[in-house]
Short mmCIF file of C-alpha atoms and ligand atoms in Angstrom, two decimals:
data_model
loop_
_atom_site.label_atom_id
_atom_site.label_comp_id
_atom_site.label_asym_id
_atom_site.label_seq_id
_atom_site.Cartn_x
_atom_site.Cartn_y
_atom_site.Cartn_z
CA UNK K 111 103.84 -17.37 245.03
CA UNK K 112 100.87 -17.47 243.30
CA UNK K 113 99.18 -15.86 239.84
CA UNK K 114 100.44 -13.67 238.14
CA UNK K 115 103.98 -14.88 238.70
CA UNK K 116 103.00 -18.51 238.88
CA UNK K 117 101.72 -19.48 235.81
CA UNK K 118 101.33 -23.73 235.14
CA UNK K 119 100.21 -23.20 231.37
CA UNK K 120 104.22 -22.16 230.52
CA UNK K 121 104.93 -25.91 231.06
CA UNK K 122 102.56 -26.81 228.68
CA UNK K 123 103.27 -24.85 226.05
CA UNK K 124 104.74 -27.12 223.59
CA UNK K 125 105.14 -30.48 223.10
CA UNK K 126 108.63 -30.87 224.35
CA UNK K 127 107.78 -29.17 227.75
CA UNK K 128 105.19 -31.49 228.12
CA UNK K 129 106.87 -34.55 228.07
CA UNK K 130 109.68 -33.28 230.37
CA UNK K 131 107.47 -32.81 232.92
CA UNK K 132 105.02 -36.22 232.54
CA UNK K 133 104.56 -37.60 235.09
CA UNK K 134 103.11 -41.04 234.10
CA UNK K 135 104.19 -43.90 231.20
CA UNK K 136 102.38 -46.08 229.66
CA UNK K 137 103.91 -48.16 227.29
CA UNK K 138 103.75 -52.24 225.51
CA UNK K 139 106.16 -53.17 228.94
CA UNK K 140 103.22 -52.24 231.03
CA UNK K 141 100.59 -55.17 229.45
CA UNK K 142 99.95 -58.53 229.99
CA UNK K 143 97.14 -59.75 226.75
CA UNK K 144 94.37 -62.57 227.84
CA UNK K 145 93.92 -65.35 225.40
CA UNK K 146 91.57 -67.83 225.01
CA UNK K 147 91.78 -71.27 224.26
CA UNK K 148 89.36 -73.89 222.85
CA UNK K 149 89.36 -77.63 221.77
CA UNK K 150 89.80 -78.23 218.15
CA UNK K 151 91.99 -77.53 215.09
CA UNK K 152 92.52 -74.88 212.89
CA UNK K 153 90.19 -72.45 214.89
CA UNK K 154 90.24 -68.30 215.53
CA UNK K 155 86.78 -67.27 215.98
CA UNK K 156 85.43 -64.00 216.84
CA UNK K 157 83.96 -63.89 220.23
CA UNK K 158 80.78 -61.67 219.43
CA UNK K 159 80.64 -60.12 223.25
CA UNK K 160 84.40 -58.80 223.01
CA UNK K 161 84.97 -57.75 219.10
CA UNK K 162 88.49 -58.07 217.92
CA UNK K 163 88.78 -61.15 220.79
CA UNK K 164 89.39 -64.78 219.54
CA UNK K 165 89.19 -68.36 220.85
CA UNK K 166 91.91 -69.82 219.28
CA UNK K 167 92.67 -73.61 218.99
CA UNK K 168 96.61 -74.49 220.25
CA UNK K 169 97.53 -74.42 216.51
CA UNK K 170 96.57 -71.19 215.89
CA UNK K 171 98.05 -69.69 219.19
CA UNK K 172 102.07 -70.19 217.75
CA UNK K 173 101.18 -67.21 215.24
CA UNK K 174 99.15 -65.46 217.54
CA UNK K 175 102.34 -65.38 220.15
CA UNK K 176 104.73 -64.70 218.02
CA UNK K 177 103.09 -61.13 216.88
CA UNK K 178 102.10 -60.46 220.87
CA UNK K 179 106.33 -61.04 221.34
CA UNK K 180 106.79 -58.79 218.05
CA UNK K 181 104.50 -56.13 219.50
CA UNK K 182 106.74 -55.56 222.25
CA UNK K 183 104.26 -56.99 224.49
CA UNK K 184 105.62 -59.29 227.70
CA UNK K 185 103.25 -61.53 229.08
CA UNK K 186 99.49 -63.50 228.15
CA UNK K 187 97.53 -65.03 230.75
CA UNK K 188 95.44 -68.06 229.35
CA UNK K 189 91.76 -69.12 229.70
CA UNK K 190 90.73 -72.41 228.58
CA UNK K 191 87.77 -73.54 227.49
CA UNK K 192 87.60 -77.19 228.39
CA UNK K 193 86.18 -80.53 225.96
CA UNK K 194 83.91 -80.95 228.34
CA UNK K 195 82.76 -79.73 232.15
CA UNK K 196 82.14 -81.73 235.44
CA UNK K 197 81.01 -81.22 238.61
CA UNK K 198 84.32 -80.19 239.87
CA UNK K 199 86.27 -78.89 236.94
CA UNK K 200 88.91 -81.74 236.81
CA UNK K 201 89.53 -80.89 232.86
CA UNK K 202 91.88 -78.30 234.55
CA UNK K 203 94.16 -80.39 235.75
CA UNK K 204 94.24 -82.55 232.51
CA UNK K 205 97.90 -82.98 231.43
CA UNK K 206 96.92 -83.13 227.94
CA UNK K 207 93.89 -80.02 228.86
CA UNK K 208 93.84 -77.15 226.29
CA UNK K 209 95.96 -74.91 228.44
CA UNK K 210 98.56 -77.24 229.09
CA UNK K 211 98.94 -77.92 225.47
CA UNK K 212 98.70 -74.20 224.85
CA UNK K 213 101.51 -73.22 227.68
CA UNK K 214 103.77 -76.02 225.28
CA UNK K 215 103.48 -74.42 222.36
CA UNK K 216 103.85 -70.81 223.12
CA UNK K 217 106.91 -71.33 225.11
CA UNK K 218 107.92 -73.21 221.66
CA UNK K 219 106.94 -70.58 219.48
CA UNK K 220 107.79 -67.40 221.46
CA UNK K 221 110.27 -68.21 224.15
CA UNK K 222 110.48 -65.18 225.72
CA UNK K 223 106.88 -64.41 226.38
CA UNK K 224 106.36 -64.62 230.15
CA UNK K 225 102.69 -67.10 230.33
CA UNK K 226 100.11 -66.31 233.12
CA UNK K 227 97.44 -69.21 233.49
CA UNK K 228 93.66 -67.90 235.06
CA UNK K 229 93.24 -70.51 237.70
CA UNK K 230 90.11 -71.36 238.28
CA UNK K 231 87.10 -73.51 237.61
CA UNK K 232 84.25 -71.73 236.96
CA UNK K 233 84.90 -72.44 232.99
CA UNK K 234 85.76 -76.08 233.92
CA UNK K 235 82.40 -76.82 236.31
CA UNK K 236 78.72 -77.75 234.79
CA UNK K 237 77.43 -75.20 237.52
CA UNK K 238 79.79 -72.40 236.75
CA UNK K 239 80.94 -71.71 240.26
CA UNK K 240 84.57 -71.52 240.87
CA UNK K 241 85.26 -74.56 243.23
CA UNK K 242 83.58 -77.13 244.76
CA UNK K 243 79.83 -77.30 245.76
CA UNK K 244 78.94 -78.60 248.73
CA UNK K 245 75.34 -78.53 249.93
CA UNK K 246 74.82 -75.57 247.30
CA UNK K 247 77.81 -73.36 248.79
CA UNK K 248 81.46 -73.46 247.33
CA UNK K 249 83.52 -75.33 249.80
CA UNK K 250 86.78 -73.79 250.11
CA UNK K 251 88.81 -76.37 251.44
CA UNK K 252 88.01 -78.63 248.98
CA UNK K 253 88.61 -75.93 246.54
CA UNK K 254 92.21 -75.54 247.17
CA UNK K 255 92.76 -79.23 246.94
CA UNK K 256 91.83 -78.98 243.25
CA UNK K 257 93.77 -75.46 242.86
CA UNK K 258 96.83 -77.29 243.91
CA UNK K 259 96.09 -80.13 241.10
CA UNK K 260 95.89 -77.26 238.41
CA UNK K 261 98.71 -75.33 239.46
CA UNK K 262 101.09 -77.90 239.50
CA UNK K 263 99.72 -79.23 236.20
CA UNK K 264 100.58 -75.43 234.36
CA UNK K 265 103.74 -75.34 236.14
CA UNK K 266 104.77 -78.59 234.83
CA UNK K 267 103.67 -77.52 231.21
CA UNK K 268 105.96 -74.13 231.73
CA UNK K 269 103.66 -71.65 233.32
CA UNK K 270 105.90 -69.15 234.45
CA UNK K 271 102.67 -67.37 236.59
CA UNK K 272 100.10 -68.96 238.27
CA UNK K 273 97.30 -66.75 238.62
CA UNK K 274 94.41 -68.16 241.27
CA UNK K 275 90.88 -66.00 240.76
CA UNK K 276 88.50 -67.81 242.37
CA UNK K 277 89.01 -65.60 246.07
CA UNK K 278 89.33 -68.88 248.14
CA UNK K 279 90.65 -68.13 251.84
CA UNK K 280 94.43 -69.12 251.41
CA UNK K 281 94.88 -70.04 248.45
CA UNK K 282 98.30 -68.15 247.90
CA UNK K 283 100.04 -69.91 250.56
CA UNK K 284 98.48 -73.22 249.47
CA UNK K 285 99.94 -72.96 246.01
CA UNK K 286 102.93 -71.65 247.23
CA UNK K 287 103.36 -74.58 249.47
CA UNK K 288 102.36 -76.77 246.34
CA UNK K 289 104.26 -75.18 244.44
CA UNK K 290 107.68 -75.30 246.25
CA UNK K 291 107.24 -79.14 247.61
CA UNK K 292 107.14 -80.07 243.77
CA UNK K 293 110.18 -77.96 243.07
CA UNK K 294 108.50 -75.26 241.33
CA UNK K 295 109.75 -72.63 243.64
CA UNK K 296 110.96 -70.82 240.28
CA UNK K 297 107.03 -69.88 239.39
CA UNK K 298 105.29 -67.28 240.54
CA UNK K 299 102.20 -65.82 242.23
CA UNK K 300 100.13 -63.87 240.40
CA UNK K 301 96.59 -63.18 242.94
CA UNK K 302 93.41 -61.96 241.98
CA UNK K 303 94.19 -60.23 245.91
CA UNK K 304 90.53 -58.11 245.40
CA UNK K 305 88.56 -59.37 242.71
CA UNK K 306 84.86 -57.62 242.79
CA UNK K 307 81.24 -59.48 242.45
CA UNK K 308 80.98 -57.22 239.43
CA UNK K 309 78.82 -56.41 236.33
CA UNK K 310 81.57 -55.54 234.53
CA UNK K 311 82.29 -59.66 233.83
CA UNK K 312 79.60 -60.25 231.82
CA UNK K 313 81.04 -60.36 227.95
CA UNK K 314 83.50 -62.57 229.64
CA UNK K 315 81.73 -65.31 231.00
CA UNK K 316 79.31 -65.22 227.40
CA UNK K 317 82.82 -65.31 225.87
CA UNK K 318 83.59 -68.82 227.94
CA UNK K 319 80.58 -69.99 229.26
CA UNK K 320 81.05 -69.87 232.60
CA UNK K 321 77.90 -67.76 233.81
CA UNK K 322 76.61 -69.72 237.08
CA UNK K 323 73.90 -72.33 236.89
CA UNK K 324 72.62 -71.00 240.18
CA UNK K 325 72.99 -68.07 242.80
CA UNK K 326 75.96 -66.08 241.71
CA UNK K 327 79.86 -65.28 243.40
CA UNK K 328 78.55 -63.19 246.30
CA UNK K 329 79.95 -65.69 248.63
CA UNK K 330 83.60 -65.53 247.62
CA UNK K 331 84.26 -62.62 245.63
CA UNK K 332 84.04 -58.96 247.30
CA UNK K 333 81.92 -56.73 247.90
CA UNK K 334 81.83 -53.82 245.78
CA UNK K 335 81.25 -51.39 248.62
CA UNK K 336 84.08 -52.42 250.32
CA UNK K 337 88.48 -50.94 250.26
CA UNK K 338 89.03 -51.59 253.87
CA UNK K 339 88.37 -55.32 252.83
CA UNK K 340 90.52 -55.27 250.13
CA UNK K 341 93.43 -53.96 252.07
CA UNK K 342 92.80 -56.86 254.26
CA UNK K 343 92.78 -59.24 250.98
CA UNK K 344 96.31 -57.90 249.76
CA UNK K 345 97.58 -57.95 253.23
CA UNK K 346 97.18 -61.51 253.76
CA UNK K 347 98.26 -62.53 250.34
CA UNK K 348 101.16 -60.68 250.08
CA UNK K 349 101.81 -62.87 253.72
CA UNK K 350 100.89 -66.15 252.10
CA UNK K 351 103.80 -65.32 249.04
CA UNK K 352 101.62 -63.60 246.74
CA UNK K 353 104.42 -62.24 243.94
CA UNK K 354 102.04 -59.47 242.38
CA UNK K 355 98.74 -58.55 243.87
CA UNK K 356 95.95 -57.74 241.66
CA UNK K 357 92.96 -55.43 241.65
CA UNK K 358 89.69 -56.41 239.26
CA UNK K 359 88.01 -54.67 237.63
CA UNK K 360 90.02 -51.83 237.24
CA UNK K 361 88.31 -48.38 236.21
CA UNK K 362 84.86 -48.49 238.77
CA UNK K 363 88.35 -49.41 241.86
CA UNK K 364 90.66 -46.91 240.76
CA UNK K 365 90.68 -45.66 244.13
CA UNK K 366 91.35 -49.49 245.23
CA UNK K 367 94.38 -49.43 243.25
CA UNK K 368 95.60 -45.94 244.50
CA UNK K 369 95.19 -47.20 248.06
CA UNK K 370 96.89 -50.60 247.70
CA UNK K 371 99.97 -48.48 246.24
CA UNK K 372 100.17 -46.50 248.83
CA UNK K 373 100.11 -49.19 251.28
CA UNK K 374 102.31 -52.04 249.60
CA UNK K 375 105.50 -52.14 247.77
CA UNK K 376 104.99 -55.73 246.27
CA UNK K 377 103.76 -55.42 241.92
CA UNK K 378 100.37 -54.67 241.68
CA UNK K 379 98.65 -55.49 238.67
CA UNK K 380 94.92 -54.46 237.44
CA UNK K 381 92.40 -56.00 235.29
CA UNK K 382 91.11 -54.25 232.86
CA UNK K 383 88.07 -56.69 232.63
CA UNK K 384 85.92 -57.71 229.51
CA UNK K 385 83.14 -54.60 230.30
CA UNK K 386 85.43 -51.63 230.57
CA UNK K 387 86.68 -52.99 227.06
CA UNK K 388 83.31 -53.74 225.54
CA UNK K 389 81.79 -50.21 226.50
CA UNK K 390 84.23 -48.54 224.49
CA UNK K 391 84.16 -51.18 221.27
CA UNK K 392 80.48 -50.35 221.88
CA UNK K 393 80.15 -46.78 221.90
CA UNK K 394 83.22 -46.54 219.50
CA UNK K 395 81.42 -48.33 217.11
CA UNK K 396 78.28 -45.99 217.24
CA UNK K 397 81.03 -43.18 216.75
CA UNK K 398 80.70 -41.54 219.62
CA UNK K 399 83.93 -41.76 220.63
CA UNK K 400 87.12 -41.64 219.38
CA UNK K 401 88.40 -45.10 220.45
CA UNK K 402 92.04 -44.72 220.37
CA UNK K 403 92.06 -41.53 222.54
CA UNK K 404 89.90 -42.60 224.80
CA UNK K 405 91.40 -46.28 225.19
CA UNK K 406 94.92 -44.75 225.81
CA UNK K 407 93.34 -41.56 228.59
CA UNK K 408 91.90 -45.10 230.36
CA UNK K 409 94.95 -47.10 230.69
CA UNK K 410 96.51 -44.32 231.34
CA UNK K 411 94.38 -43.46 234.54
CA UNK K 412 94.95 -47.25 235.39
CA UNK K 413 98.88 -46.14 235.76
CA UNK K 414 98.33 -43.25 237.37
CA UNK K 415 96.36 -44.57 240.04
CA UNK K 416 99.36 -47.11 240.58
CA UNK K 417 99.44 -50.15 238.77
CA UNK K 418 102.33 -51.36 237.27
CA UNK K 419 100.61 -54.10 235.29
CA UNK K 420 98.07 -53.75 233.28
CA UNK K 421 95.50 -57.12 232.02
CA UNK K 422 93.68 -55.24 229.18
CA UNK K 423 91.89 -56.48 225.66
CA UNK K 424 93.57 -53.34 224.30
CA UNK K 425 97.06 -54.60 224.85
CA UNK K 426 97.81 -55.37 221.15
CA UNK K 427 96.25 -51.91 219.70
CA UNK K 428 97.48 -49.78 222.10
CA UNK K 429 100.87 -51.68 221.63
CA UNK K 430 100.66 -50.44 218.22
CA UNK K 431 100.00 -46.96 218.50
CA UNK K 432 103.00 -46.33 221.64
CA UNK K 433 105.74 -48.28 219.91
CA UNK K 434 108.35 -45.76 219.30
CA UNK K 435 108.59 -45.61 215.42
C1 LIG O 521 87.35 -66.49 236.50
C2 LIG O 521 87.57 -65.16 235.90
C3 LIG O 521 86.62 -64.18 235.52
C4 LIG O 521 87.34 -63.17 234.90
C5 LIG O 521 88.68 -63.52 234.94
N1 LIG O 521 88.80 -64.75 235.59
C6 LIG O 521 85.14 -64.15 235.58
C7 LIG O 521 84.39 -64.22 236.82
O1 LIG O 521 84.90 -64.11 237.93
O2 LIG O 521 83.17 -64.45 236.67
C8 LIG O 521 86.74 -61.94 234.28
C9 LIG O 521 87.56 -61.31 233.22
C10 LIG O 521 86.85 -60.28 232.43
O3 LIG O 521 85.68 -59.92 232.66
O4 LIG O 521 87.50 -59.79 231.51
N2 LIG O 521 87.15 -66.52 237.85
ZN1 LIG O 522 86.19 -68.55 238.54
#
């Protein structure tokens, strides 16, 4: 059958029709909310490339959990900014580092907040790069060695996700392996499966200093030209014991998340990376867009392409505006 008899506008007629036949949700259940922590006391500063971001010191983040939890919202994922950087990033695995203090006092404050830790070192390192250098190249091996050391530190300090990013060959089963010989078999995987050399990072590493000193990530992270490749990343973590799988940045690899959905069954989750949510503070604030409309219609597309989880600097407002009243 075909026009006249079919006719697709009588489903969307009225508002009620509409949502009987949506096919998508987006909702607070759907977010995880970065946060960013720095040394210090008494501390929430505006990070000028990501407005309505903060670095918060660990006695500001109680307060700052607590409305995240209130919002509906189920997860963070941290990123520390450490007292001070060496060659290989050890503030990471610092008992007493920001993070670990941070993890502490969120699961204090908000209990039921599921914590994601970034780990990596590119924020830790004087060069930037996220491992070790050797002779000027990032030495994986040595990498995961030191990914280990971090992981286990979180977990001890009540991360309930460990999320590697730094695209090291094997480091899901390595942490796994870590993981489970400390008895941490409880935590779980969270990989950056097909993380992007991409533009889109840059507010992010202004936000926490972590731009590299030399060269840049071509040599671990992917290739943007590439989705075979990234099926081949996801494969192998979801091998190694990756729990979710994740796909960054998100809205330039929509079709990256589509494809990995229609391959895999395991969680995938996409990052919705400091760019994406610049361009539209950006453009919002020379009012040529209307920002709430437009953020929604984009994590919206991030669902419909597949992902189930969504990393985004818009968690809290678009919280706020899908809360049933
Ligand atoms: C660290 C890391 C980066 C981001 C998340 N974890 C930056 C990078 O790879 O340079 C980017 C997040 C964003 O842009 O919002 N490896
Ligand atoms: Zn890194």
């Amino acid at each position: 059958m075909s026009f006249p008899e079919t006719r697709l506008r009588r489903l969307r007629r009225t508002p009620a029709l509409r949502r009987l036949v949506r096919e998508t949700t987006l909702g607070p259940d759907n977010f995880i909310y970065p946060l960013f922590v720095c040394p210090g006391k008494g501390i929430k500063r505006e990070i000028p490339s990501l407005p309505g971001q903060f670095h918060f010191s660990v006695d500001e983040l109680p307060r700052e959990a607590e409305e995240i939890a209130r919002l509906g919202i189920p997860g963070v994922i941290l990123f520390g900014l450490p007292e001070k950087k060496d060659e290989v990033g050890s503030e990471a695995w610092h008992a007493e580092g920001v993070v670990q203090r941070a993890l502490r006092a969120i699961k204090k404050a908000a209990p039921d907040l599921a914590l994601a830790v970034d780990t990596c070192f590119c924020e830790y390192t004087t060069h930037g790069h996220c491992g070790v250098v050797v002779n000027g190249e990032i030495d994986n091996d040595a990498t995961l060695e030191n990914l280990g050391r971090a992981a286990l530190s979180y977990a001890r300090a009540g991360a309930d996700l460990v999320a590697p990013s730094g695209m090291m060959d094997g480091f899901v089963g390595f942490l796994r392996e870590s993981l489970d010989e400390d008895g941490f078999e409880q935590v779980a995987l969270l990989s950056y499966a097909a993380k992007y050399a991409s533009g889109y990072y840059g507010p992010f590493r202004t936000a926490v200093d972590s731009t590299p000193a030399f060269g840049d990530r071509a040599g671990y992270q992917m290739d943007p030209a590439n989705v075979r490749e990234a099926m081949r990343e996801v494969a192998l973590d979801i091998e190694e014991g990756a729990d979710i799988v994740m796909v960054k940045p998100a809205l330039a690899y929509l079709d990256v998340i589509a494809e990995v959905r229609n391959d895999c069954d395991v969680p995938i989750a996409a990052y919705n990376v400091s760019g994406e949510y610049a361009m539209l503070k950006a453009a919002a604030e020379k009012g040529w867009i209307d920002y709430d409309r437009v953020m929604l219609e984009t994590l919206l597309s991030m669902r419909r392409a597949g992902a189930d989880i969504i990393l985004t600097y818009h968690a809290k407002e678009a919280a706020r505006l899908l809360r049933p009243r």
